[in-house]
PDB file of C-alpha atoms in Angstrom:
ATOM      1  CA  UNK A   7     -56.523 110.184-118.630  1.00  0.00           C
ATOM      2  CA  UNK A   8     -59.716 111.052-117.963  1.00  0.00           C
ATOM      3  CA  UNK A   9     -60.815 108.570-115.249  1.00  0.00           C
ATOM      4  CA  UNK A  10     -57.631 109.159-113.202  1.00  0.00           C
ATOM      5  CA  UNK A  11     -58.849 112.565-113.405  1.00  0.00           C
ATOM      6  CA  UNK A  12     -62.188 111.660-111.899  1.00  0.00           C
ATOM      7  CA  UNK A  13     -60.656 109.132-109.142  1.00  0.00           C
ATOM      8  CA  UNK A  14     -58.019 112.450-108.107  1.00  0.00           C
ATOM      9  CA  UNK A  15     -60.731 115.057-108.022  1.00  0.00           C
ATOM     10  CA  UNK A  16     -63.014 112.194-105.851  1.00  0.00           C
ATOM     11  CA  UNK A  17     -59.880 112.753-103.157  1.00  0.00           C
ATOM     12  CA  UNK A  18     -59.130 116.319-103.195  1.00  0.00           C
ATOM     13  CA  UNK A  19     -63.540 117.354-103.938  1.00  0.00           C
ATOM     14  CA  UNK A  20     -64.033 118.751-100.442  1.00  0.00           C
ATOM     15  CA  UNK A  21     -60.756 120.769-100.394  1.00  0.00           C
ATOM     16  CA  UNK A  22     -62.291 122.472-103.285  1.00  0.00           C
ATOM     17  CA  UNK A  23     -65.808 122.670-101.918  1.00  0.00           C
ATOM     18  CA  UNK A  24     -64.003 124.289 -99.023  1.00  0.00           C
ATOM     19  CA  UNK A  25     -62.726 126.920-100.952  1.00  0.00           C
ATOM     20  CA  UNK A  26     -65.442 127.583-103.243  1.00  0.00           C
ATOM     21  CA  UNK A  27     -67.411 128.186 -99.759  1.00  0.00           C
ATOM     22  CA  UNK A  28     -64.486 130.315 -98.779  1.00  0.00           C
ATOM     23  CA  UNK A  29     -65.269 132.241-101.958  1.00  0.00           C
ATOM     24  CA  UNK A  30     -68.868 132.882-102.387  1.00  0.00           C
ATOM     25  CA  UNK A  31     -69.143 133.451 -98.578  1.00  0.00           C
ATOM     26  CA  UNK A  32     -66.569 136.680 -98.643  1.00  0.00           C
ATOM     27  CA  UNK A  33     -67.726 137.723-101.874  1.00  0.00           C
ATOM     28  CA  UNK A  34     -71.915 137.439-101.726  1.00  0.00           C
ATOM     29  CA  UNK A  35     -73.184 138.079 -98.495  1.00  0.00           C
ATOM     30  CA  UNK A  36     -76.388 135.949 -97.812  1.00  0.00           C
ATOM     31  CA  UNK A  37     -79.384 136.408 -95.608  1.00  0.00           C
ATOM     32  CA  UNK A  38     -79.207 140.028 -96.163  1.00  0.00           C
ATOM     33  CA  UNK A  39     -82.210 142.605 -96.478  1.00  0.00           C
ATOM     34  CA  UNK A  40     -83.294 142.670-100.267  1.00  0.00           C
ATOM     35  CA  UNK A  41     -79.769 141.790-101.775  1.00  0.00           C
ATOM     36  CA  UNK A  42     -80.713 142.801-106.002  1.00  0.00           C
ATOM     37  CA  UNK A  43     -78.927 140.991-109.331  1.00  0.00           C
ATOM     38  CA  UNK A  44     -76.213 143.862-108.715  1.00  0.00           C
ATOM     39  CA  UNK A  45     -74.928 142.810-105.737  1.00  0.00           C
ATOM     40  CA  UNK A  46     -74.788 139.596-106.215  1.00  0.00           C
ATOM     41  CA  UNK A  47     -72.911 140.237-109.657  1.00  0.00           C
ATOM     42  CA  UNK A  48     -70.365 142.578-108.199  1.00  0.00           C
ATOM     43  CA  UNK A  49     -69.470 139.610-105.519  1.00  0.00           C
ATOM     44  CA  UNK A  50     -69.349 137.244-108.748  1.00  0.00           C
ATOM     45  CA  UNK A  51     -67.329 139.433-110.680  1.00  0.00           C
ATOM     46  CA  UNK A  52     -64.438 139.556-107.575  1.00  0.00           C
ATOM     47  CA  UNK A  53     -64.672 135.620-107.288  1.00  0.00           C
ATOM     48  CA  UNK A  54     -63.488 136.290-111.004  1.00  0.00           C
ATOM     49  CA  UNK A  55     -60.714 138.135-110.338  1.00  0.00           C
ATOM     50  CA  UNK A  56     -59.718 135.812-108.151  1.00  0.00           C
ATOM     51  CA  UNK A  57     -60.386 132.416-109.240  1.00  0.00           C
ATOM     52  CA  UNK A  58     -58.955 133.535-113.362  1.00  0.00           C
ATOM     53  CA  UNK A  59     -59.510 129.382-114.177  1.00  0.00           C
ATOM     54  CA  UNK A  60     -63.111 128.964-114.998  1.00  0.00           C
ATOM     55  CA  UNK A  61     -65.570 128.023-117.778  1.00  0.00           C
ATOM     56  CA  UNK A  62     -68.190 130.315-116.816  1.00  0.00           C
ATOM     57  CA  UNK A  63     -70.101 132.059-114.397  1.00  0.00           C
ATOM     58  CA  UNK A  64     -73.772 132.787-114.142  1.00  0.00           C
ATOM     59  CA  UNK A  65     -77.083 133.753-112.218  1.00  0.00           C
ATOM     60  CA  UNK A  66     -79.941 131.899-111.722  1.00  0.00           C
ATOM     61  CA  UNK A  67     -83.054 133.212-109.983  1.00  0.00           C
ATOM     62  CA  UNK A  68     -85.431 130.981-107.679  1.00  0.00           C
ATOM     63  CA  UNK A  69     -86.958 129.660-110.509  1.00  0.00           C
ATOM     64  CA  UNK A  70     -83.886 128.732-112.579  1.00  0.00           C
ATOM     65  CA  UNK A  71     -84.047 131.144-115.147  1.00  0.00           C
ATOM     66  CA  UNK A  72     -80.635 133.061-116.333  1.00  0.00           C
ATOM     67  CA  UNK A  73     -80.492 136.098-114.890  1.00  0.00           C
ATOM     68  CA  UNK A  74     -76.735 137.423-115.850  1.00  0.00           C
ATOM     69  CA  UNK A  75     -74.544 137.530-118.862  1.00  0.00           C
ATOM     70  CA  UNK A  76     -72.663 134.561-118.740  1.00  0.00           C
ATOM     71  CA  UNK A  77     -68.655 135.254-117.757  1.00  0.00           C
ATOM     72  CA  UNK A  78     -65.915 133.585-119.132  1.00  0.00           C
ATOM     73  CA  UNK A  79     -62.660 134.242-118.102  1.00  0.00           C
ATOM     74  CA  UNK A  80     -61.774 135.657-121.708  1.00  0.00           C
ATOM     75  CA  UNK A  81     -64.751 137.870-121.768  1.00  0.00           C
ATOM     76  CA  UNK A  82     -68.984 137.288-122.140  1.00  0.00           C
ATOM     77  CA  UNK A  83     -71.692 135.489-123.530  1.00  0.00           C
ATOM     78  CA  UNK A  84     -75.295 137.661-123.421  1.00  0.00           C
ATOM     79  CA  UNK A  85     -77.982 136.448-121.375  1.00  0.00           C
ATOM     80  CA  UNK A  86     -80.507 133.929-123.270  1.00  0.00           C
ATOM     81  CA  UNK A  87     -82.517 133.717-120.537  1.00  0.00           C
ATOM     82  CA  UNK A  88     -82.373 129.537-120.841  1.00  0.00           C
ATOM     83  CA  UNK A  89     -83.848 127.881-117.732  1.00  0.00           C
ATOM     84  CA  UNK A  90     -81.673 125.741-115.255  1.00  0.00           C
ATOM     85  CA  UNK A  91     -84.322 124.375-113.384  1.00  0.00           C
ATOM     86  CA  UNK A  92     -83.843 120.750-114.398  1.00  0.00           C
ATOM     87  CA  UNK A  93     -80.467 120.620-113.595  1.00  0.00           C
ATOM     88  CA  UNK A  94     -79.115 118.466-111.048  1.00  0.00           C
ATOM     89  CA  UNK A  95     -77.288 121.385-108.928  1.00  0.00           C
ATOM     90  CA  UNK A  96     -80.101 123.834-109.056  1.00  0.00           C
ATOM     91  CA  UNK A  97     -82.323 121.245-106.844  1.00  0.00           C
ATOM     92  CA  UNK A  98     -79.275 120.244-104.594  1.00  0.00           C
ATOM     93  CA  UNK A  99     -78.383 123.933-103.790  1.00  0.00           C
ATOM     94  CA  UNK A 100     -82.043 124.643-102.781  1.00  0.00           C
ATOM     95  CA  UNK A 101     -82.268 121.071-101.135  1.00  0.00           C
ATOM     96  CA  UNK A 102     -79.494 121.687 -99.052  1.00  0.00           C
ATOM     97  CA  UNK A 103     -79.287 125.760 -98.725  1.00  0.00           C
ATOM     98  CA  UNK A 104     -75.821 125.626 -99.138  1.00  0.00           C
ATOM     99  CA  UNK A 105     -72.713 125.952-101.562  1.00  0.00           C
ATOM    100  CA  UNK A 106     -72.643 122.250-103.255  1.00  0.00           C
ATOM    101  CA  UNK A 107     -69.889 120.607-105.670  1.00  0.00           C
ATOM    102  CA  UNK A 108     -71.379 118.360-108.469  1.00  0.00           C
ATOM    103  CA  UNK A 109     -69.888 115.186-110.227  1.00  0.00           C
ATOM    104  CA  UNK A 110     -68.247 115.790-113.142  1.00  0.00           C
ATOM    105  CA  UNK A 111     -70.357 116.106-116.562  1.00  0.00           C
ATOM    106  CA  UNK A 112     -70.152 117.436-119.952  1.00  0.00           C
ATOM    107  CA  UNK A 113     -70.182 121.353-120.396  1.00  0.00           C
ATOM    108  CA  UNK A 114     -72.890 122.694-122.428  1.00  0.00           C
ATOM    109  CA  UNK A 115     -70.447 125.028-123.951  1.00  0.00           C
ATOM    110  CA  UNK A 116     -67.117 123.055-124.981  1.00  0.00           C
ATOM    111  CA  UNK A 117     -68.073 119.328-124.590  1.00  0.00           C
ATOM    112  CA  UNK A 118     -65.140 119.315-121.480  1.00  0.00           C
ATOM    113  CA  UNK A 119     -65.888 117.553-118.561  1.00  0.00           C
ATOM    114  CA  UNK A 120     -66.742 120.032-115.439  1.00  0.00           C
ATOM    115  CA  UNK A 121     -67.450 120.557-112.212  1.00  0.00           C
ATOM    116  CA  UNK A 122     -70.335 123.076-110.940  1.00  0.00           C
ATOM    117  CA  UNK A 123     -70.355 125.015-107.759  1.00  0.00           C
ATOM    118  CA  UNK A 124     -73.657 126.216-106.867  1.00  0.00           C
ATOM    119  CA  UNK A 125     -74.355 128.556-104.144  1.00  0.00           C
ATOM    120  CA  UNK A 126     -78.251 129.515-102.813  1.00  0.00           C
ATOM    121  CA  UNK A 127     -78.707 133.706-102.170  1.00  0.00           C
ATOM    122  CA  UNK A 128     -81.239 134.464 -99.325  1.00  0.00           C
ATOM    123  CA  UNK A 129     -82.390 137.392 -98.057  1.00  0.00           C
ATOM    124  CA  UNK A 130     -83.097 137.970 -94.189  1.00  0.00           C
ATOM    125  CA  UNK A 131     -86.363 136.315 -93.815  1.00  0.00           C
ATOM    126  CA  UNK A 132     -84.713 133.087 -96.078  1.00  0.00           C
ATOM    127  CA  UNK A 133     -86.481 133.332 -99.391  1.00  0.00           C
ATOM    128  CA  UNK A 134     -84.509 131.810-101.840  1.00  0.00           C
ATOM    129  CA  UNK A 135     -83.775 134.540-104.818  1.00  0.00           C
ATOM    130  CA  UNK A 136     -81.136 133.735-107.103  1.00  0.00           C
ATOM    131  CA  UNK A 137     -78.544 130.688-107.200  1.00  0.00           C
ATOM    132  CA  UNK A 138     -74.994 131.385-107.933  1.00  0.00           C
ATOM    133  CA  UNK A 139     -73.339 128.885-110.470  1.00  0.00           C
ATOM    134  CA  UNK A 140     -69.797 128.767-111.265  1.00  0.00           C
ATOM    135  CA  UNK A 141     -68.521 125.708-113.825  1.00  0.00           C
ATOM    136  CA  UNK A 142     -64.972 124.710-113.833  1.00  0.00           C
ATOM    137  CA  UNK A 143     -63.205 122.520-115.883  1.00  0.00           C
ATOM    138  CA  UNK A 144     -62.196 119.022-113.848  1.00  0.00           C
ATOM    139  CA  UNK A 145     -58.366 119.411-114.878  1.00  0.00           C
ATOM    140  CA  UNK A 146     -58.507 123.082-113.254  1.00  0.00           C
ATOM    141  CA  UNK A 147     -60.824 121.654-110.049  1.00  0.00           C
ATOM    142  CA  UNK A 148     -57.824 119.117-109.505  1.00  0.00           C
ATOM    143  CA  UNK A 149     -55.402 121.920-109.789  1.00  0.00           C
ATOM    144  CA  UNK A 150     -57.111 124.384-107.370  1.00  0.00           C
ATOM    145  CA  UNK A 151     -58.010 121.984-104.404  1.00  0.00           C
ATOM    146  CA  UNK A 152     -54.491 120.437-104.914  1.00  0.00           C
ATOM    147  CA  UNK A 153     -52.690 120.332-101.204  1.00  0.00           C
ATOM    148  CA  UNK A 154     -49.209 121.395-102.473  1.00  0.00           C
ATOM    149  CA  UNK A 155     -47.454 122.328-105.855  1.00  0.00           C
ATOM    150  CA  UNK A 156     -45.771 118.951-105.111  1.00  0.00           C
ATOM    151  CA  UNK A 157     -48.866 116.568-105.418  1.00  0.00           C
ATOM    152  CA  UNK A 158     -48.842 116.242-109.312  1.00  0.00           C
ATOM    153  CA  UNK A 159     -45.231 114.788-108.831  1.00  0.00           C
ATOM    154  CA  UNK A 160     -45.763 112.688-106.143  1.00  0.00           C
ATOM    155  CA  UNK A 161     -49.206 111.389-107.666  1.00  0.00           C
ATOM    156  CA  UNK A 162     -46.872 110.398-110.473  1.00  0.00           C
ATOM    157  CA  UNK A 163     -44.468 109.058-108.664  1.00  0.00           C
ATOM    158  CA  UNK A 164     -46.753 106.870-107.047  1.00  0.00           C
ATOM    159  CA  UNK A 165     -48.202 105.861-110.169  1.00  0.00           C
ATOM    160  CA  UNK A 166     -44.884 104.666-111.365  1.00  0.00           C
ATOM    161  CA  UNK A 167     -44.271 102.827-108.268  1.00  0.00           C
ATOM    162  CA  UNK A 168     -47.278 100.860-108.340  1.00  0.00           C
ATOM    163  CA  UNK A 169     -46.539 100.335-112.014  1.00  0.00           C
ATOM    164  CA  UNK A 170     -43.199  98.825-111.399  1.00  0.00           C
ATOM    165  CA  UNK A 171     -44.483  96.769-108.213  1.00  0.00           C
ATOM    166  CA  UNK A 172     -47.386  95.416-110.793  1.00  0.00           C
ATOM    167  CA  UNK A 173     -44.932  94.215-113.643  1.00  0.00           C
ATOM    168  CA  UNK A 174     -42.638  92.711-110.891  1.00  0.00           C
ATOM    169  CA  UNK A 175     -45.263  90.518-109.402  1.00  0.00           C
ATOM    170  CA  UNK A 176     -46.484  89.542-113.006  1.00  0.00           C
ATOM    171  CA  UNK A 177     -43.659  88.613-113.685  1.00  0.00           C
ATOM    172  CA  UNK A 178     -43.360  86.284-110.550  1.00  0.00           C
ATOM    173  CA  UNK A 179     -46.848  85.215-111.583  1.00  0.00           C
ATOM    174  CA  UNK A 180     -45.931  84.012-114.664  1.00  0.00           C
ATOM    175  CA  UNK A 181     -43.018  82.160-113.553  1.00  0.00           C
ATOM    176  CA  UNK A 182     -44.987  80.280-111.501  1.00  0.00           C
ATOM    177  CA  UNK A 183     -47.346  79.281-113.776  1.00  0.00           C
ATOM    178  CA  UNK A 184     -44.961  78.003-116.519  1.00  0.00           C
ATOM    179  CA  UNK A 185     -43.262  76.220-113.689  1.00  0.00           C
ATOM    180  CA  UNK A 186     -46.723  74.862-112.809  1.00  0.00           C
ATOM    181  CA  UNK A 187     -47.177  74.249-116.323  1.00  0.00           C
ATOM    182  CA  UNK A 188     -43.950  72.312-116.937  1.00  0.00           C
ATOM    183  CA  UNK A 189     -44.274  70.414-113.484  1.00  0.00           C
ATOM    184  CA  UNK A 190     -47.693  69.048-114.833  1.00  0.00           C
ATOM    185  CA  UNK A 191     -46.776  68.457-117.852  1.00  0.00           C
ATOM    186  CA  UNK A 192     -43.394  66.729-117.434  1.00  0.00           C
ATOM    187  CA  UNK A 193     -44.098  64.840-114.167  1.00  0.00           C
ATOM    188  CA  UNK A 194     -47.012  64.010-114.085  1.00  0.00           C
ATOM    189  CA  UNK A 195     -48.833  63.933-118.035  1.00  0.00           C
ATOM    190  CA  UNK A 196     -45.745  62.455-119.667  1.00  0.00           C
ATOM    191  CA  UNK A 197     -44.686  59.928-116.161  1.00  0.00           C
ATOM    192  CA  UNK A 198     -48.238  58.272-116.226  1.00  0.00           C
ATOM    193  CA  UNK A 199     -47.267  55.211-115.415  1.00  0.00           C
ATOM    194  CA  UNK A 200     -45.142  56.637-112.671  1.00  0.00           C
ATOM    195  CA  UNK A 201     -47.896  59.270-111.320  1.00  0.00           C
ATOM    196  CA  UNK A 202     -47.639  60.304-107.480  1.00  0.00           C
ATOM    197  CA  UNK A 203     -50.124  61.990-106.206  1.00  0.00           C
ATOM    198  CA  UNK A 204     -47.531  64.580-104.307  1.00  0.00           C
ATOM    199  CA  UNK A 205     -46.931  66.152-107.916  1.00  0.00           C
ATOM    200  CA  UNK A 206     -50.079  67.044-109.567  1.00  0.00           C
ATOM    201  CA  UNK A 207     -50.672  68.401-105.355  1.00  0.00           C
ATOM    202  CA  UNK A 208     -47.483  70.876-106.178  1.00  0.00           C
ATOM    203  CA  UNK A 209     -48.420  71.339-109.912  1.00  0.00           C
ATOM    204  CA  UNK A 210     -52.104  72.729-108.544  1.00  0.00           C
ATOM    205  CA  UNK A 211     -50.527  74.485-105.971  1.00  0.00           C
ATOM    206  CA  UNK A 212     -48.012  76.791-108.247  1.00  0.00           C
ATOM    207  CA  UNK A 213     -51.035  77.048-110.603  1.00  0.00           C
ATOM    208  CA  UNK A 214     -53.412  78.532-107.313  1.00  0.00           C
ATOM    209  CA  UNK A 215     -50.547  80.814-106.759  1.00  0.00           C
ATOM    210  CA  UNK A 216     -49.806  82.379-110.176  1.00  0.00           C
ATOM    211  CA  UNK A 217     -53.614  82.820-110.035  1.00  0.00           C
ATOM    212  CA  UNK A 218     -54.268  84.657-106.473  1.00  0.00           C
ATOM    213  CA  UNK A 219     -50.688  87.006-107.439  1.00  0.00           C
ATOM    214  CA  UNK A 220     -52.318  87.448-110.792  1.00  0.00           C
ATOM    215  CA  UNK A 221     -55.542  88.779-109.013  1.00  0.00           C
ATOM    216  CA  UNK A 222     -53.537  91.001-106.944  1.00  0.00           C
ATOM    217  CA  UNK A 223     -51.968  92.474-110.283  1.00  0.00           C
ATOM    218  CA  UNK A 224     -54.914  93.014-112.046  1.00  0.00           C
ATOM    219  CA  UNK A 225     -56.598  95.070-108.760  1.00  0.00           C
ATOM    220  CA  UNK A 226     -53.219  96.827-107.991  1.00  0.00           C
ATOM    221  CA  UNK A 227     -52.747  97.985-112.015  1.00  0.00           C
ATOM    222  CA  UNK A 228     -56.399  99.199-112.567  1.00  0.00           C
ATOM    223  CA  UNK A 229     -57.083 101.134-109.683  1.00  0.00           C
ATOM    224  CA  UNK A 230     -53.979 102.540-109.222  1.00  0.00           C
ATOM    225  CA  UNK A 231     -52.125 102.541-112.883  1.00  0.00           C
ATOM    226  CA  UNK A 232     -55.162 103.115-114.816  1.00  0.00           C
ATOM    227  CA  UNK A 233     -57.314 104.328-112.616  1.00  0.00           C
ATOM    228  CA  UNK A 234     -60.580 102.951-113.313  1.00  0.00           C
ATOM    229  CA  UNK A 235     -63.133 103.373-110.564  1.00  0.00           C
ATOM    230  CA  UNK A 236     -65.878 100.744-111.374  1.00  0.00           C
ATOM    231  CA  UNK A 237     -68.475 100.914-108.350  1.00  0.00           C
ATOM    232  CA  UNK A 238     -67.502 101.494-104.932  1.00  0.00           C
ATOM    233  CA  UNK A 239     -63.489 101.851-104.148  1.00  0.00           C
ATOM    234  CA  UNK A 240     -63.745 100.623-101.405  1.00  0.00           C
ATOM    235  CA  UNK A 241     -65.862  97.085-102.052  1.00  0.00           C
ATOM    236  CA  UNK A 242     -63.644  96.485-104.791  1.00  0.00           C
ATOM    237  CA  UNK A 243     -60.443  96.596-102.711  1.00  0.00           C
ATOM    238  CA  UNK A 244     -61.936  94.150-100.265  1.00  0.00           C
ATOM    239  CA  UNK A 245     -63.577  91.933-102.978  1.00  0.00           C
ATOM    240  CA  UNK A 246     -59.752  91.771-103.718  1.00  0.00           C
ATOM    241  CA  UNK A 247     -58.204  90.665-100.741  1.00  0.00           C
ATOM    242  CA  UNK A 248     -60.981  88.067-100.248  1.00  0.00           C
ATOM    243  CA  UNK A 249     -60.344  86.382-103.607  1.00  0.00           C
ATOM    244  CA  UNK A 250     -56.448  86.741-102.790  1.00  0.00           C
ATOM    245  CA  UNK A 251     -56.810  85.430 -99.320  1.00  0.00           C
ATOM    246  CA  UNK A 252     -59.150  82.898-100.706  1.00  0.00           C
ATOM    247  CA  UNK A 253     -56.632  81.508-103.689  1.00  0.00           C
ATOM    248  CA  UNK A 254     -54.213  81.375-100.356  1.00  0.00           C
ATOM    249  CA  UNK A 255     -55.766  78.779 -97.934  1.00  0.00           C
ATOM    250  CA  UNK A 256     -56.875  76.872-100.896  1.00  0.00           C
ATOM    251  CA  UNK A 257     -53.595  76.394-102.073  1.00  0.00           C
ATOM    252  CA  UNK A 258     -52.515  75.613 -98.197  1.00  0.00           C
ATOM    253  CA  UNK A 259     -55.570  73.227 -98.290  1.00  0.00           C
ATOM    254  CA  UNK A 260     -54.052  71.567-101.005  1.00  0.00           C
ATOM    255  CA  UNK A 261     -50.515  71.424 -99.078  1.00  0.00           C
ATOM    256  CA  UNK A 262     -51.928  69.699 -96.178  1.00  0.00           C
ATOM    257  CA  UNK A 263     -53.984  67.041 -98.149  1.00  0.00           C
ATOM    258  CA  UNK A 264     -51.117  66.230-100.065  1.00  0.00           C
ATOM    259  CA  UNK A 265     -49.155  65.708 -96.528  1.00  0.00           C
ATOM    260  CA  UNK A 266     -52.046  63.498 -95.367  1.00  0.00           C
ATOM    261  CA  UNK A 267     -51.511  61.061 -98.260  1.00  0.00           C
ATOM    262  CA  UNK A 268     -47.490  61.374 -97.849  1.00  0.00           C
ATOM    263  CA  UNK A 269     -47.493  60.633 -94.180  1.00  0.00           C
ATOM    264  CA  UNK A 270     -49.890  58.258 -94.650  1.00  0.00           C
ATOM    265  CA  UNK A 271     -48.051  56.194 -96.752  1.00  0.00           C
ATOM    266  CA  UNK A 272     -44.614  57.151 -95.649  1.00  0.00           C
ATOM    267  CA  UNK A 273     -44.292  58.423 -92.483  1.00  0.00           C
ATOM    268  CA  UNK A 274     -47.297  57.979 -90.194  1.00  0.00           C
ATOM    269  CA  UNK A 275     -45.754  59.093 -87.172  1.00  0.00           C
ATOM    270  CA  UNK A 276     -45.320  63.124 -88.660  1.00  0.00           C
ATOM    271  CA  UNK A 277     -49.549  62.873 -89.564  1.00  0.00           C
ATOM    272  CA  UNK A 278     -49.465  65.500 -86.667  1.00  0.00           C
ATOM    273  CA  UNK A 279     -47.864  67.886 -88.749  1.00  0.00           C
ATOM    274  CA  UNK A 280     -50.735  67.767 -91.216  1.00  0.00           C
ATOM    275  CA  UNK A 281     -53.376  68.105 -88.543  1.00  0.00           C
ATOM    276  CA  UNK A 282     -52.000  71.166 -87.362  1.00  0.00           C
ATOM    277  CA  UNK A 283     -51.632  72.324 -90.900  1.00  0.00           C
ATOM    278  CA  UNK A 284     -55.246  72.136 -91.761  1.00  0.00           C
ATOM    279  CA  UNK A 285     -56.179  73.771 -88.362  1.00  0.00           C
ATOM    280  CA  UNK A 286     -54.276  76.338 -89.359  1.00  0.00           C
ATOM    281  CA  UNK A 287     -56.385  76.622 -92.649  1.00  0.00           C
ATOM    282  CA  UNK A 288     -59.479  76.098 -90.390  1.00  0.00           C
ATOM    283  CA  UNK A 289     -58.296  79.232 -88.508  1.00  0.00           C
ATOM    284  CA  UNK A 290     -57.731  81.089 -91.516  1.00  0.00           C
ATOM    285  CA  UNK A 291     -60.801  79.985 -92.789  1.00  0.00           C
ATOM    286  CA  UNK A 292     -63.198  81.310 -89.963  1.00  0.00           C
ATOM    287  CA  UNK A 293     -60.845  84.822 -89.936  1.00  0.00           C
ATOM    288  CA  UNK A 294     -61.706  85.318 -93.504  1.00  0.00           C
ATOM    289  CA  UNK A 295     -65.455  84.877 -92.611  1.00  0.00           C
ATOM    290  CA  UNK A 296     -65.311  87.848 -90.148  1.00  0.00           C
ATOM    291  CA  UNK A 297     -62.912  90.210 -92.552  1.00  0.00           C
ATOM    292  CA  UNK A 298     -65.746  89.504 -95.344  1.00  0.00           C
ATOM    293  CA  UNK A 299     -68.758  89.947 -92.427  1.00  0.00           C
ATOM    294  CA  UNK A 300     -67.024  93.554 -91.675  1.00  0.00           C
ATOM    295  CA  UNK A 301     -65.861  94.581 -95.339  1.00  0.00           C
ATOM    296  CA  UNK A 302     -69.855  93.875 -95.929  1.00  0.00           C
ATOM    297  CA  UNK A 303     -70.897  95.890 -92.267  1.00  0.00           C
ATOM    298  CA  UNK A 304     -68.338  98.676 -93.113  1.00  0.00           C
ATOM    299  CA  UNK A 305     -69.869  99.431 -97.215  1.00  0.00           C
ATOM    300  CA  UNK A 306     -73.139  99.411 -95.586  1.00  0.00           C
ATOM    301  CA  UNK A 307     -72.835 101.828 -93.320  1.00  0.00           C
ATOM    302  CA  UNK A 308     -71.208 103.938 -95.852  1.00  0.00           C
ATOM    303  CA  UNK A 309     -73.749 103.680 -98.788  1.00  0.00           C
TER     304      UNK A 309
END
């Protein structure tokens, strides 16, 4: 699945920037006097040797303009001499003079998303002369910056954990909203004439629950299951625990004003017991307003 693919390679991207760097820096010596296409194609061709999973490999020089055959790792394509220079990774390597590791995007030559790894050539006085551009398909990426043969298997693994843990608590959310349902509708729709107040209190209560679980589901299953990655990771986790922390102290709210009336009516001695109750959902109340005032600090400070 394609945008599990994307979410892995987000985790493992500076392994492999770390080893692409590994690469071009023992293959294509930079800042050297007057390095020509040659060198820099020998270097290429022994990062080919090495590497063997690839979509291509090619030359650019400072202007963007294809400089080398391109390589594939079953043979060639001639040189067209196409320009680069509006390409994304041709201004970041300049920008930042070093190797960089784009997003993933379609390949120009098979449609298949890849990754690029573009490295800046200098010579001794640090003119720029030809960028280095290596694209790899994002399958392979995963594969190479991959910590151990075991991470495939345990990335499953996990995947079928969090699967199982999702379909458990939807399963407990669903129980509690038929009970919620059948509470309402028993008790209190069908009873009119009877109606207490303490019901439709416990029917809205297993109805707030099977809704806040239900939340939790729905995050859990889509980042984790599916592994959709819809804006930042991050925000989204804690816009999750807010609304599920949230669905919480309402539904305690609801617990202690249904105590208030009970004791009220029944037992006015124990209204204690619902006073500390809803200063308990006071306290929660005010620690929710600092977890969302550092969720919003903390994304911030990382956009």
């Amino acid at each position: 699945m394609l945008s599990r693919d994307i979410v892995t390679y987000s985790k493992v991207r500076y392994e492999l920037r770390a080893y692409m760097v590994y690469l071009f820096t023992q293959n294509i010596k930079n800042f050297m006097p007057s390095p020509n296409i040659d060198n820099v194609l020998e270097g290429l061709v022994r990062i080919k040797d090495e590497i063997k999973v690839f979509d291509s490999m090619y030359i650019l020089d400072k202007n963007g303009t294809q400089v080398s055959d391109v390589l594939q790792s079953n043979g060639s394509l001639p040189n067209e001499h196409k320009n680069f220079s509006n390409r994304a990774y041709f201004y970041e390597a300049i920008d930042e003079q070093r190797c960089i590791i784009t997003n993933p995007y379609p390949s120009r030559i098979d449609g298949n998303l890849v990754v690029t790894a573009a490295y800046p050539v200098y010579n001794q006085l640090h003119e720029l002369l030809f960028v280095v551009c290596i694209d790899i398909h994002l399958r392979d990426a995963i594969k190479i910056s991959s910590p151990s043969s075991f991470f495939a298997i345990f990335t499953n693994l996990s995947i079928a954990m969090y699967f199982l843990c999702s379909i458990s608590l939807a399963c407990v959310s669903i129980v509690l909203l038929l009970k919620g349902i059948i509470k309402l509708w028993s008790e209190d729709l069908l009873n009119f004439n009877n109606f207490r107040v303490e019901d439709i209190f416990e029917s809205t209560i297993l109805l707030t629950l099977a809704l806040a679980i239900f939340d939790l589901v729905k995050a859990i299953f889509e980042e984790e299951v599916l592994g959709k990655n819809t804006g930042h990771k991050t925000y989204t986790v804690h816009k999750t625990m807010i609304r599920f922390l949230g669905s919480i102290i309402v539904a305690l709210a609801i617990e202690a004003l249904m105590l208030v009336f009970k004791f009220s009516i029944d037992s006015p001695d124990k209204l204690l017991y619902s006073v500390w109750l809803i200063a308990g959902v006071s306290v929660l109340l005010v620690a929710l307003a600092i977890y969302v005032k550092l969720a919003y600090t903390a994304s911030q400070n990382k956009e």
